[in-house]
Coordinates of C-alpha atoms in Angstrom, one line a residue:
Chain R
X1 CA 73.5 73.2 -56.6
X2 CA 70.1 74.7 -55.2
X3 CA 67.6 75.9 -57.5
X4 CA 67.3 79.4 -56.7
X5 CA 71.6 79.4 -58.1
X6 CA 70.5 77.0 -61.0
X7 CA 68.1 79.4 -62.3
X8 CA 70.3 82.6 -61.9
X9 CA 73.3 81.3 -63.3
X10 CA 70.4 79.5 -66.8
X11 CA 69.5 83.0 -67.2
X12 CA 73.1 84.1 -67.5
X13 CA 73.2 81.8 -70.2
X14 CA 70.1 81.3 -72.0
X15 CA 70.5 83.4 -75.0
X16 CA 73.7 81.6 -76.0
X17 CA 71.9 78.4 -75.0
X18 CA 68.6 79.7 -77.2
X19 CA 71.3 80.3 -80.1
X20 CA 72.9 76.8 -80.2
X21 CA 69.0 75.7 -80.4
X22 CA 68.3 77.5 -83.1
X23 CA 71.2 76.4 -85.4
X24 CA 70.9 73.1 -84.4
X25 CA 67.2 72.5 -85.4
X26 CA 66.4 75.5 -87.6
X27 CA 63.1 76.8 -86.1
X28 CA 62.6 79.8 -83.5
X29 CA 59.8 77.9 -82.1
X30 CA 61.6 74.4 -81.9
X31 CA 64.8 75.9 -80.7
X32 CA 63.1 77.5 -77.3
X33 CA 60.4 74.7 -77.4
X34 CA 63.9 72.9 -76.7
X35 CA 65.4 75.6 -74.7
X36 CA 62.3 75.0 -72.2
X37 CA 62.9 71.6 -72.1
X38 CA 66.4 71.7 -71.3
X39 CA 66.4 74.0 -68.9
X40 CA 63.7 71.7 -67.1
X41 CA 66.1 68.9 -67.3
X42 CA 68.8 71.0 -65.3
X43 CA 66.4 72.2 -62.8
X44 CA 65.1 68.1 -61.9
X45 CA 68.6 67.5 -61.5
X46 CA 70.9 70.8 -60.5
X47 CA 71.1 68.9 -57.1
X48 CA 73.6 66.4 -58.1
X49 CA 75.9 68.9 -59.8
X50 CA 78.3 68.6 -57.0
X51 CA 80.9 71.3 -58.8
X52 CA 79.5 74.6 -59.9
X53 CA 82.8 75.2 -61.8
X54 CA 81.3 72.5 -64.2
X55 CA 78.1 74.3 -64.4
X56 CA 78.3 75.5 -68.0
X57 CA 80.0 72.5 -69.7
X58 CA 77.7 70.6 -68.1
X59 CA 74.3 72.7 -69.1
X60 CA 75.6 72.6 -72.4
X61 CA 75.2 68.9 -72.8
X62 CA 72.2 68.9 -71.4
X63 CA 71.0 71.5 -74.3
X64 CA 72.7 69.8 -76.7
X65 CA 70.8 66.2 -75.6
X66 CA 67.8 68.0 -76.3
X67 CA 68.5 69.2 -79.2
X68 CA 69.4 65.5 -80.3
X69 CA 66.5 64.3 -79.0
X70 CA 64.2 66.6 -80.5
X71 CA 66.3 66.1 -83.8
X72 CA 65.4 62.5 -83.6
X73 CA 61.8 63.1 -82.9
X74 CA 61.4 65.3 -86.0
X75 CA 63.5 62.7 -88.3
X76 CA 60.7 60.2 -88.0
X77 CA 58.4 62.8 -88.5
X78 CA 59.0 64.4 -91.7
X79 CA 62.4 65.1 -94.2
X80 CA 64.9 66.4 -91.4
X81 CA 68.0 64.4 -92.7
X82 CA 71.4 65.1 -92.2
X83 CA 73.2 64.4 -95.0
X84 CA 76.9 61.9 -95.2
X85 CA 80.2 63.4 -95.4
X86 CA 80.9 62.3 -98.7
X87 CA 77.7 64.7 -99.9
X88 CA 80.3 67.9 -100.5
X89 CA 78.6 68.7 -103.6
X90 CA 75.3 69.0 -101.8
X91 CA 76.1 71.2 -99.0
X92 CA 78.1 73.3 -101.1
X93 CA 74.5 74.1 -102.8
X94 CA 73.5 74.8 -99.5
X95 CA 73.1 78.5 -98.0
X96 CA 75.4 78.0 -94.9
X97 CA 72.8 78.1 -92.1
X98 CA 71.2 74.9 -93.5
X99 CA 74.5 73.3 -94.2
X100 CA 75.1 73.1 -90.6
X101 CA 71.6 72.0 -89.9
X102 CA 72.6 69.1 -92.2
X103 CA 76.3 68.3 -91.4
X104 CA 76.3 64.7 -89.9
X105 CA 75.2 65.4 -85.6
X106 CA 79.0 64.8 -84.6
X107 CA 80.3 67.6 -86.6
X108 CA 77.4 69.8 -86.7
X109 CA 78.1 69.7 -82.5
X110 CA 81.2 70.9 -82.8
X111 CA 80.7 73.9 -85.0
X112 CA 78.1 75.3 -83.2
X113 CA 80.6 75.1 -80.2
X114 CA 83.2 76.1 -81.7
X115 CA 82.2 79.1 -84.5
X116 CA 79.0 80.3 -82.6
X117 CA 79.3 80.1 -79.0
X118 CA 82.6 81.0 -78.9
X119 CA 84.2 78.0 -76.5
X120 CA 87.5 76.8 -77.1
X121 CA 88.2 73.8 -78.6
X122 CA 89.5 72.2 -75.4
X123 CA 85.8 73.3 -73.8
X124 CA 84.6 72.0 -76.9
X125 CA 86.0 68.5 -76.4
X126 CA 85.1 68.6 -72.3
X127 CA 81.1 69.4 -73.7
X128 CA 81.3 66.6 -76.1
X129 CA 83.2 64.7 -73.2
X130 CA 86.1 63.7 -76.8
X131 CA 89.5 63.8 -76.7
X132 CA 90.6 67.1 -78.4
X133 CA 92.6 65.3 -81.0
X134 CA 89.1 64.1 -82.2
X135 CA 87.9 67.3 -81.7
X136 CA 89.9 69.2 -84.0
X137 CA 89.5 66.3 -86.9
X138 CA 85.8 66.9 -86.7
X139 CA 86.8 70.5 -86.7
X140 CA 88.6 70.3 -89.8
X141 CA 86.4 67.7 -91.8
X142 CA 83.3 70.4 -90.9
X143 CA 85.4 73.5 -92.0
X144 CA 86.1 71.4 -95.1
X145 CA 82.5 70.0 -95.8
X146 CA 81.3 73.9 -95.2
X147 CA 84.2 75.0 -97.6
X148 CA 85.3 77.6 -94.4
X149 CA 88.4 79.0 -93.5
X150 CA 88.3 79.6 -90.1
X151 CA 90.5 79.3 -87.8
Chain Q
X1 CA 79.0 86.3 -100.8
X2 CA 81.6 83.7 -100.2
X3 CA 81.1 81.5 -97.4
X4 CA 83.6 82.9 -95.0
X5 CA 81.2 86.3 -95.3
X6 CA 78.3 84.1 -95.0
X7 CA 79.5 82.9 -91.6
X8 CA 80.2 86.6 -90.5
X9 CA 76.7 87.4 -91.1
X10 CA 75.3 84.3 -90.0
X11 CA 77.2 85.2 -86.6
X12 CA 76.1 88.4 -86.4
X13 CA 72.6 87.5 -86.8
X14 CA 73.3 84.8 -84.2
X15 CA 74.8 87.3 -81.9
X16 CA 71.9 89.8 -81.7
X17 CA 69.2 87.1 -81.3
X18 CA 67.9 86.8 -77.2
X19 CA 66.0 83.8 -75.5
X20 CA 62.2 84.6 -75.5
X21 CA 62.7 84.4 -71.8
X22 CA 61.3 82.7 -68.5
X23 CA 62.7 79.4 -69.6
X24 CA 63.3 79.1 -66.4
X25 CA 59.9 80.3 -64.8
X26 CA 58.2 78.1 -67.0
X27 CA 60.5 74.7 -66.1
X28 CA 60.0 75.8 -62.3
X29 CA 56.1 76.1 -62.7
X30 CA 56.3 72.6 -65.1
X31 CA 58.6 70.8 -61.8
X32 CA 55.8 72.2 -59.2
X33 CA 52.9 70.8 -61.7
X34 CA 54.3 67.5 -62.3
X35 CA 55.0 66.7 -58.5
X36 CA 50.9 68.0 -58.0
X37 CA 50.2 65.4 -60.8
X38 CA 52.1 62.6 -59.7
X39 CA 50.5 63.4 -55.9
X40 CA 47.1 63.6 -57.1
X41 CA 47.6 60.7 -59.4
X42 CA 48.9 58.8 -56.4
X43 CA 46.3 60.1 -54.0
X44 CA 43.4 58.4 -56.1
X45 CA 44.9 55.5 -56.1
X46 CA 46.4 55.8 -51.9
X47 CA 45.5 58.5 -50.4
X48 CA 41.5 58.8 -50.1
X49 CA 41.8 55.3 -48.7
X50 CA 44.2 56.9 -45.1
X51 CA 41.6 59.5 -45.2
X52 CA 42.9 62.9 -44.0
X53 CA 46.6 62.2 -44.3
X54 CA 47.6 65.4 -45.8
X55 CA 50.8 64.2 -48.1
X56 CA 52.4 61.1 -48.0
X57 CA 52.1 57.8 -47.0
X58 CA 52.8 56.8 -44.5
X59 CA 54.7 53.3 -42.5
X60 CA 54.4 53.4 -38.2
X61 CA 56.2 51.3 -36.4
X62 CA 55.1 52.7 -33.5
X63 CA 51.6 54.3 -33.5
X64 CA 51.8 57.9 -33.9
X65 CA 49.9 60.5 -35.4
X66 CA 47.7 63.5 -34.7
X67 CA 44.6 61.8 -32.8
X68 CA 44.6 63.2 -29.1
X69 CA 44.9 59.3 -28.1
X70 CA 48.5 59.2 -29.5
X71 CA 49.4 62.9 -28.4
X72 CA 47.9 61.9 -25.0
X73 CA 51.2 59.7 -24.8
X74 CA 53.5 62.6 -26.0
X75 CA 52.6 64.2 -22.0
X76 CA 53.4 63.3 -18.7
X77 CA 57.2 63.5 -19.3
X78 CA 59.3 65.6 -16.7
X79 CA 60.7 68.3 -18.3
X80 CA 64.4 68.2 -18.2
X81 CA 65.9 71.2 -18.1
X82 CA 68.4 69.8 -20.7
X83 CA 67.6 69.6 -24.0
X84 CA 70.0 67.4 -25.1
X85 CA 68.5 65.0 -21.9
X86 CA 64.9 65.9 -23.1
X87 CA 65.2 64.5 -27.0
X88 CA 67.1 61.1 -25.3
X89 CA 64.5 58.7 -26.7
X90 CA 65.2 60.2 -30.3
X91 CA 69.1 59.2 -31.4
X92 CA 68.6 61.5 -34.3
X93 CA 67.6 64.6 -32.2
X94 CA 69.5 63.6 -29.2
X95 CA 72.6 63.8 -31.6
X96 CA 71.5 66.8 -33.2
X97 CA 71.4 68.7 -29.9
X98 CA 74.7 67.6 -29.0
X99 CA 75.9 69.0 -32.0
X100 CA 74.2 72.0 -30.7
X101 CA 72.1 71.8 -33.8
X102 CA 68.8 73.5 -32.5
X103 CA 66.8 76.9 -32.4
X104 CA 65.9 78.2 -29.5
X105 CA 62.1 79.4 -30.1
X106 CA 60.6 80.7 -26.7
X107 CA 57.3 82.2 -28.1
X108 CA 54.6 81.7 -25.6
X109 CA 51.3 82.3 -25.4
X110 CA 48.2 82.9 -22.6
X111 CA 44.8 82.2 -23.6
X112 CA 42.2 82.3 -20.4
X113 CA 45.0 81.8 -17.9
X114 CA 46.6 79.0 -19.8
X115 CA 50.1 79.7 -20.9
X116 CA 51.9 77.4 -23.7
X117 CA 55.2 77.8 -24.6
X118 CA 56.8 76.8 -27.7
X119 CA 60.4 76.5 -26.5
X120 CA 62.5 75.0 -29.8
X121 CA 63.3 73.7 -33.5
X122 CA 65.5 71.3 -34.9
X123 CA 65.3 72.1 -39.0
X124 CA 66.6 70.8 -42.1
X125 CA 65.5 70.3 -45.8
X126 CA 63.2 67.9 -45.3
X127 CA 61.9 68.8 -42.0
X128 CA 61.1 70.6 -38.5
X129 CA 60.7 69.0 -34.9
X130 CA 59.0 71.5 -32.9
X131 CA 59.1 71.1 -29.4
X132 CA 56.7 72.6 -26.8
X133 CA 55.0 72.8 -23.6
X134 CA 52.2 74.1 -21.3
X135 CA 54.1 76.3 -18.7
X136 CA 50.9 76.6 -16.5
X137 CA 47.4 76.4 -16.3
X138 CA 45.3 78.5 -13.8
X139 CA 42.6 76.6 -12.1
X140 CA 42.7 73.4 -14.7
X141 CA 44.4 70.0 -13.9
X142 CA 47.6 70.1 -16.0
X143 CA 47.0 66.0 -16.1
X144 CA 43.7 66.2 -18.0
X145 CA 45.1 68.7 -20.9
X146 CA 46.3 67.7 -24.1
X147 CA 47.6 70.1 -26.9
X148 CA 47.2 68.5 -30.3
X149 CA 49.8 70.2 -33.1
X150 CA 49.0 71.1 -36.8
X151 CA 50.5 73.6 -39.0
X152 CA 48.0 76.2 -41.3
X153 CA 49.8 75.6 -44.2
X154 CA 46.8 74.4 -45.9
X155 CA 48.6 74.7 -49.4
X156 CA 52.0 72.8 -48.3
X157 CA 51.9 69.0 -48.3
X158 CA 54.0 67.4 -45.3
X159 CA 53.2 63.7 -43.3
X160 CA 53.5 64.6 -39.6
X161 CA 53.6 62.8 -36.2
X162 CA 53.8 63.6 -32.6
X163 CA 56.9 62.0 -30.7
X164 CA 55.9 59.5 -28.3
X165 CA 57.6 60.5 -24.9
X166 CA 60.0 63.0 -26.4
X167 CA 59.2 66.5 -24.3
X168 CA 57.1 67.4 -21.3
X169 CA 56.6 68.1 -17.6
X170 CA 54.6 67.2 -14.7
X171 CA 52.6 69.7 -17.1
X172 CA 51.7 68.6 -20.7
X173 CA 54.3 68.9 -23.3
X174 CA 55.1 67.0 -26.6
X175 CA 57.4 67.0 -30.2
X176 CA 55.8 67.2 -33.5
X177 CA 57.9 66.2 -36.2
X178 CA 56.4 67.3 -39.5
X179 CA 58.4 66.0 -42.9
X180 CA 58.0 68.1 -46.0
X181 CA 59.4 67.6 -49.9
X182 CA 62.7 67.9 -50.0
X183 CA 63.7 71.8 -50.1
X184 CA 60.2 72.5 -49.1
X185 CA 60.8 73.0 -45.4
X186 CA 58.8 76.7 -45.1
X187 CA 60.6 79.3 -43.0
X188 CA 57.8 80.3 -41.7
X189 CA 55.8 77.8 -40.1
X190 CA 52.1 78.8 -38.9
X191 CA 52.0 76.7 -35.8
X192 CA 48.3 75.7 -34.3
X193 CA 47.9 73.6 -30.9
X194 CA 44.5 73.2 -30.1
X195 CA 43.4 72.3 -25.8
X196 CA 41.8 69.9 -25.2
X197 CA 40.0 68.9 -21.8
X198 CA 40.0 65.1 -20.8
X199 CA 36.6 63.7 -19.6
X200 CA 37.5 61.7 -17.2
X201 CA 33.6 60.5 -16.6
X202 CA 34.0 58.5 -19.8
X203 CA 35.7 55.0 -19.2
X204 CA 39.6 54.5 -20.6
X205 CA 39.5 51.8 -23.0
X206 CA 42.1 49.2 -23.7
X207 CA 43.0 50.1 -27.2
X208 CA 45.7 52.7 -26.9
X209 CA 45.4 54.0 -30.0
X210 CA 42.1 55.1 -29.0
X211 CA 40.9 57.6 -26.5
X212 CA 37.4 58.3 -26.1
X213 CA 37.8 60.7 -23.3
X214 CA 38.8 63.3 -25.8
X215 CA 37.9 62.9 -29.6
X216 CA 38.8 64.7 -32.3
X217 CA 35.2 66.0 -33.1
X218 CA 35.0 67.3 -29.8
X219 CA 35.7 71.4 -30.0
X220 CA 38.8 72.0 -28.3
X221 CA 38.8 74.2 -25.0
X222 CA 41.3 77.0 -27.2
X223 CA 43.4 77.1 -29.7
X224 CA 46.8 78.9 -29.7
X225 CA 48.7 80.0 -32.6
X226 CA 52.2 80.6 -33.1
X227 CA 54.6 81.8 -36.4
X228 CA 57.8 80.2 -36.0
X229 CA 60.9 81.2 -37.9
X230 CA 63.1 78.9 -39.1
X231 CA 66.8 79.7 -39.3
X232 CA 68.0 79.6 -43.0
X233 CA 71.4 78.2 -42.0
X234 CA 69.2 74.9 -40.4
X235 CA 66.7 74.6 -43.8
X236 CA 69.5 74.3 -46.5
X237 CA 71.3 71.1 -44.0
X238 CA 71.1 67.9 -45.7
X239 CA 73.2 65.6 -48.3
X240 CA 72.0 63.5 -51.2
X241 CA 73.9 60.5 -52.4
X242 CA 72.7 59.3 -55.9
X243 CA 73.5 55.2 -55.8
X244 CA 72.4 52.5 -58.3
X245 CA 72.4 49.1 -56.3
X246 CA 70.3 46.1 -57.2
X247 CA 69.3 44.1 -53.9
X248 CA 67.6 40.0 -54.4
X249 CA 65.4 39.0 -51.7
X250 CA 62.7 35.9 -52.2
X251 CA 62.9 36.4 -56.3
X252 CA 62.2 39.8 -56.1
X253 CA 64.5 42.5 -56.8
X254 CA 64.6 46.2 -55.3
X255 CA 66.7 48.8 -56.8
X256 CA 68.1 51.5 -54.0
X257 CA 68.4 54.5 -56.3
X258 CA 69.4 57.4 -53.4
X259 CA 70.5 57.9 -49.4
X260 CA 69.5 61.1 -48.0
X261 CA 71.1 62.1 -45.4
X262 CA 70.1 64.9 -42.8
X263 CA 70.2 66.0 -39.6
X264 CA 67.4 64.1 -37.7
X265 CA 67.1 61.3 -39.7
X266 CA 69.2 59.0 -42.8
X267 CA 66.7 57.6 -45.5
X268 CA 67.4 55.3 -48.5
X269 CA 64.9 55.2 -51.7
X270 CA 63.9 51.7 -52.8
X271 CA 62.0 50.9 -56.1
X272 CA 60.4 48.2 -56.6
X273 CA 61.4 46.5 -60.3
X274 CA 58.2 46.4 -62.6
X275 CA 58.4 42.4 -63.1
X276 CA 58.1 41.5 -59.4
X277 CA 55.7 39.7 -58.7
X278 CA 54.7 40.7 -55.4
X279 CA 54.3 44.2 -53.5
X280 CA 57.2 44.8 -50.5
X281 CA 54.7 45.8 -47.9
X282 CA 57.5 45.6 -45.1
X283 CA 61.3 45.8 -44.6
X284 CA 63.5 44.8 -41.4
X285 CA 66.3 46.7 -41.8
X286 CA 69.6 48.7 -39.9
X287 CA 72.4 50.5 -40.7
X288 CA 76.0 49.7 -40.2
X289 CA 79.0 52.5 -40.5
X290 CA 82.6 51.1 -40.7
X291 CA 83.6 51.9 -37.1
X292 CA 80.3 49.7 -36.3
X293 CA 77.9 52.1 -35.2
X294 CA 74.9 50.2 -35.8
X295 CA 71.7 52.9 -36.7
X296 CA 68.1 51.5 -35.8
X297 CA 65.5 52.2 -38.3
X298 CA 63.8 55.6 -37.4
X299 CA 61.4 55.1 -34.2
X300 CA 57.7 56.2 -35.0
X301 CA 57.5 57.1 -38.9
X302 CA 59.8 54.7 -40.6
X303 CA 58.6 54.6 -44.3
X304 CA 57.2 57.5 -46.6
X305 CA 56.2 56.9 -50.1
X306 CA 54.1 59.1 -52.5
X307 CA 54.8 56.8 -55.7
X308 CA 53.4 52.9 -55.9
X309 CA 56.6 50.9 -56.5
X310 CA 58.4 53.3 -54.5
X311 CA 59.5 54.0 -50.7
X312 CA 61.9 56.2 -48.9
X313 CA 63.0 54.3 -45.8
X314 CA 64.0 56.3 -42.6
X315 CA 66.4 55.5 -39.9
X316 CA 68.3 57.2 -37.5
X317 CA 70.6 60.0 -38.6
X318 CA 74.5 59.7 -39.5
X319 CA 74.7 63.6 -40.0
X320 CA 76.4 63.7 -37.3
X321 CA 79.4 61.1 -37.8
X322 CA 82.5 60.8 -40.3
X323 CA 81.2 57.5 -41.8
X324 CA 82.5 57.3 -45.4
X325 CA 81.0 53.6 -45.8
X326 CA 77.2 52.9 -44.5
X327 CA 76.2 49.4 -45.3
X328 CA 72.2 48.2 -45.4
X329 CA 71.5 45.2 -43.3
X330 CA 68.1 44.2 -44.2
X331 CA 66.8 40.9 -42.2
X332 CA 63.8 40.4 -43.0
X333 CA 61.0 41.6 -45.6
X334 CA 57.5 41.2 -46.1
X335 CA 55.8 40.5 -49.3
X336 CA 52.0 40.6 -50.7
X337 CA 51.6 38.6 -54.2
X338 CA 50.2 41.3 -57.0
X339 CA 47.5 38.2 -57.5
X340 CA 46.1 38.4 -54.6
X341 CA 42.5 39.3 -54.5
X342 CA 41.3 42.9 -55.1
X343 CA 39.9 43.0 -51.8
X344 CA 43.0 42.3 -50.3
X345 CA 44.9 44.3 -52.2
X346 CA 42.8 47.4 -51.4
X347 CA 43.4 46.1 -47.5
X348 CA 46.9 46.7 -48.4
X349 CA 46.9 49.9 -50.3
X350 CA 44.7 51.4 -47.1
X351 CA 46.8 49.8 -44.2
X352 CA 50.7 50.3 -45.4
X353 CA 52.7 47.8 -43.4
X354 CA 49.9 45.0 -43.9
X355 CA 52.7 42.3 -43.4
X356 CA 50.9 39.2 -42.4
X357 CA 51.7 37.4 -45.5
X358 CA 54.7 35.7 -47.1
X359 CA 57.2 36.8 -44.3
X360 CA 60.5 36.3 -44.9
X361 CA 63.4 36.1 -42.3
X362 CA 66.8 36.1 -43.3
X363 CA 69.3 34.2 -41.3
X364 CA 72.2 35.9 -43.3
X365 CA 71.1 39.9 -43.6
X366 CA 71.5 40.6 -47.1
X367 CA 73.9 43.6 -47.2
X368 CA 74.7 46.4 -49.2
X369 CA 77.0 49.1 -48.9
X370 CA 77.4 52.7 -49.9
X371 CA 80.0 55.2 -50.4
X372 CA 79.1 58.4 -48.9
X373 CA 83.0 59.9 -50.3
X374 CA 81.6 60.9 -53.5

């Protein structure tokens, strides 16, 4: 894919790209300091994205990589912790938007793609490159952990 | 609130939030910044050695470049009326204009009774051959003129050469090839060929790659200047093959990490691994498709490299064929010990190709091949 077709079809994308940032790390700055860095990532390597039909799974990784990343980065830093599974009393003391900050990074993955980006949970399981049977156990086990009933 | 209510609000928040915006100005103005880094970086350490090569570095295996000695050579060809007769020395163009891949240009231009004609382009994403000639030349002797190319571009970074014996007449013609970034190929190309005037009352000498019967710091007798369009269709042509082979030669170890493949030439990246213990200064090398159609390394510029540890090899082009499997043969390499001496390491760094030392032949090539399916 050439650049000038990266960038239009980023900017198609960006706020829901900006939103998965900002649940995933919490912070307006950190989520388009992330944003930035992602979108940098696709441009150094838009080239080898042979199928433009794969564009958006594929820019969603690469946000979502980031967002790992910079999760990582900010663990050793200070008191960013995601918390176990078996912590349902905790999370339940939680307002919701830092629960999913906290949920475990597998889960917290597939609620954001799921309840706030609004993909499928068959395009859910293509992003996370997991078989959707997995994807709908983390699915449930986050719904549960959250206490939501959603379908 | 329960927490299903606390999600619908959470969402709605969510759903009226934007990006900042120019995410994607900012990563385009971060890629352009980091390739000016890494070329400056690189240029301390390379480039003010070469001393005037604009871009790259840059591996001859013939000698060609911009001094009027070399673009001397590029004149005295007849002019074929064929094109496809006129690029025959070149594989890669020769093939090109088979495939009918050119531009026909015919801009021309008549400063004090001298006319020049710039008569075609062969352009893809990593470069443009531009091929022209003197169509006459009033009361001067076409023999003792020689029109040295450059581009005005002074912003652009590109390597260039003049193409030995590529395009000419009884009157003086020539090819410059100029290679740019990939993706960087301009579409409009300020074109600048200065005249010179050969003094014949100064003796020839016997270094070819000298001429002092015209010198560059002579003022040439005009300069014609031409904007050439390139064709968008020619500027986009080119494929890129990401590969992940490891190659062993004399205890050293070379990762090929790409083959580029485009119109007038094929080139393969090679990096060098970190814990070698000696620089590859020189490669002997061709390129086998599965019907065995052997392709020569590229004549004239054969090696480009803007990164120490790193090299983008050239060779003639298979654009133009249906190979799905290209195999490397390389045969021979040349190595220079990172202990050597600073002094003869800076030899090195200023003289690419410096190959005099720890030669290597190999009786068996050491192959390795490529998928160009994917």
């Amino acid at each position: 894919m050439e650049a000038n077709e990266y960038a239009s079809r980023v900017e198609e994308m960006q706020n829901r790209l900006f939103r998965m940032a900002l649940l995933y790390l919490g912070s307006h700055s950190d989520a388009e300091e992330v944003l930035d860095e992602a979108v940098y990532r696709g441009l150094k390597s838009c080239k080898n994205l042979r199928e433009p039909a794969y564009f958006e799974t594929w820019m969603t990784r690469i946000l979502l990589n980031a967002c790992c990343d910079e999760y990582r980065r900010r663990k050793r830093e200070m008191s960013f912790e995601e918390m176990p599974e078996t912590a349902e009393e905790a999370f339940d003391a939680l307002p919701l938007r830092e629960a999913i900050r906290r949920l475990p990074g597998e889960l917290k993955d597939l609620v954001i793609l799921r309840y706030f980006s609004g993909y499928t949970l068959w395009e859910a399981s293509e992003i996370l490159n997991i078989p959707q049977g997995t994807a709908a156990t983390r699915q449930r086990r986050a719904l549960e952990l959250l206490r939501l009933e959603l379908e | 609130m329960n927490r299903n209510d606390e999600y619908l609000e959470l969402k709605r928040e969510m759903d009226e939030l934007s990006a900042p915006g120019e995410s994607v100005a900012r990563a385009m103005a971060r890629q352009q910044r980091e390739k000016r880094e890494k070329r400056e970086k690189w240029g301390r350490f390379f480039l003010k050695p070469l001393g005037g090569l604009a871009a790259a570095c840059a591996l001859f295996v013939l000698l060609v470049n911009l001094s009027p000695a070399v673009a001397r050579a590029c004149k005295g060809i007849p002019l074929l009326g064929d094109l496809a007769e006129a690029v025959r020395f070149y594989r890669s163009l020769s093939e090109a204009v088979e495939h009918e891949y050119y531009q026909k240009v015919n801009q021309q231009q008549t400063i004090d009774g001298v006319t020049v004609s710039v008569d075609y382009l062969i352009a893809d994403k990593k470069g443009v051959t531009i091929l022209y000639h003197i169509c006459e030349a009033a009361d001067l002797n076409l023999e003792d003129l020689e029109l040295v190319p450059d581009l005005c571009l002074p912003e652009v970074d590109y390597t260039s050469e003049c193409l030995r014996g590529t395009y000419g007449t009884e009157q003086s013609g020539g090819s410059f090839r100029i290679y740019f970034d990939e993706d960087q190929t301009p579409q409009s190309l300020p074109l600048k060929l200065d005249l010179y005037v050969e003094d014949k009352s100064i003796p020839q000498v016997s270094d070819p790659d000298v001429n002092p019967r015209i010198g560059t710091e002579s003022e040439p007798l005009s300069t014609f200047t031409f904007t050439l369009e390139v064709d968008q269709d020619f500027i986009v042509q080119g494929r890129h093959y990401e590969v992940d082979q490891i190659m062993e030669m004399d205890g050293q170890k070379i990762h090929i990490t790409g083959i580029d493949i485009y119109p007038s030439f094929t080139s393969f990246t090679i990096e060098e691994e970190a814990g070698n213990t000696a620089w590859l200064t020189w490669l002997d090398y061709y390129l086998l498709t599965e019907d065995g159609t052997r392709y020569e390394p590229n004549s004239g510029l054969f090696a480009m490299s803007d990164e120490v540890g790193t090299m983008d090899y050239l060779a003639e082009s298979v654009f133009f064929s249906s190979a799905e499997k290209l195999t490397l043969y390389v045969t021979g390499a040349c190595w220079l010990s990172k202990d050597k001496d600073p002094e003869t390491t800076q030899r090195f760094l200023r003289s690419w190709g410096y190959s005099q030392n720890d030669n290597s032949q190999y009786d068996v090539p050491i192959t390795v091949e490529f998928d160009l399916k994917k």
